[in-house]
Coordinates of C-alpha atoms in Angstrom, one line a residue:
M1 CA 123.5 168.1 165.6
I2 CA 119.9 167.2 164.0
K3 CA 119.1 168.0 160.5
R4 CA 116.1 170.3 160.6
N5 CA 114.0 170.6 157.9
I6 CA 112.7 174.2 158.5
L7 CA 115.5 175.6 159.2
S8 CA 115.9 177.3 155.2
K9 CA 112.1 177.4 155.7
L10 CA 113.2 179.8 158.6
Q11 CA 115.9 181.2 157.1
Q12 CA 114.1 183.1 154.3
E13 CA 111.4 184.4 156.8
L14 CA 114.2 186.2 158.3
T15 CA 114.1 188.8 154.9
Q16 CA 110.0 190.0 156.6
P17 CA 110.7 192.6 158.4
E18 CA 108.7 190.7 161.2
I19 CA 109.3 189.5 164.0
L20 CA 110.1 186.0 164.1
I21 CA 108.5 183.7 167.5
L22 CA 109.8 180.1 166.9
L23 CA 106.2 177.7 169.7
G24 CA 106.5 174.7 170.2
P25 CA 106.9 171.7 173.0
R26 CA 109.8 171.6 175.7
Q27 CA 113.3 170.1 174.3
V28 CA 112.5 169.7 170.6
G29 CA 115.4 171.9 169.3
K30 CA 113.0 175.6 169.3
T31 CA 116.6 177.6 171.3
T32 CA 119.4 175.6 168.8
L33 CA 117.0 176.5 166.1
L34 CA 116.5 180.1 167.0
R35 CA 120.4 181.1 168.2
I36 CA 121.2 179.3 163.9
L37 CA 119.5 181.2 163.2
E38 CA 120.8 184.8 165.0
D39 CA 124.4 183.6 163.6
Y40 CA 122.9 183.4 161.0
A41 CA 120.8 187.0 160.6
K42 CA 124.1 188.3 161.9
Q43 CA 126.0 187.2 158.9
R44 CA 124.1 189.1 157.2
G45 CA 124.1 192.4 158.9
H46 CA 120.5 192.3 161.0
K47 CA 120.4 193.5 164.5
T48 CA 118.9 190.8 166.6
I49 CA 117.1 190.6 169.9
F50 CA 117.3 187.1 171.8
L51 CA 114.4 186.9 175.0
D52 CA 113.9 184.3 176.7
L53 CA 110.3 184.5 178.4
E54 CA 111.0 181.7 180.7
Q55 CA 113.6 183.8 182.2
P56 CA 111.3 185.9 185.2
Q57 CA 113.6 189.2 185.0
V58 CA 112.6 188.9 181.0
Y59 CA 109.4 188.5 181.2
A60 CA 108.9 191.7 183.4
I61 CA 110.1 193.5 181.1
S62 CA 108.7 192.3 177.4
K63 CA 105.0 192.8 180.1
Q64 CA 105.5 196.8 180.1
I65 CA 107.0 196.4 176.2

């Protein structure tokens, strides 16, 4: 796996009670980073939810929230 310099900064952001959204071009590792962050957060007892808005069903639900 490629080491991402932004990973430690994103892990620090998890201490804030906010929603984290990661945007970027296709195939640069966004999903990989978010999955790593999800595991990191769960290990520390945080609740997480991963929403892939490219999935039509998820996108439709997100518009109702």
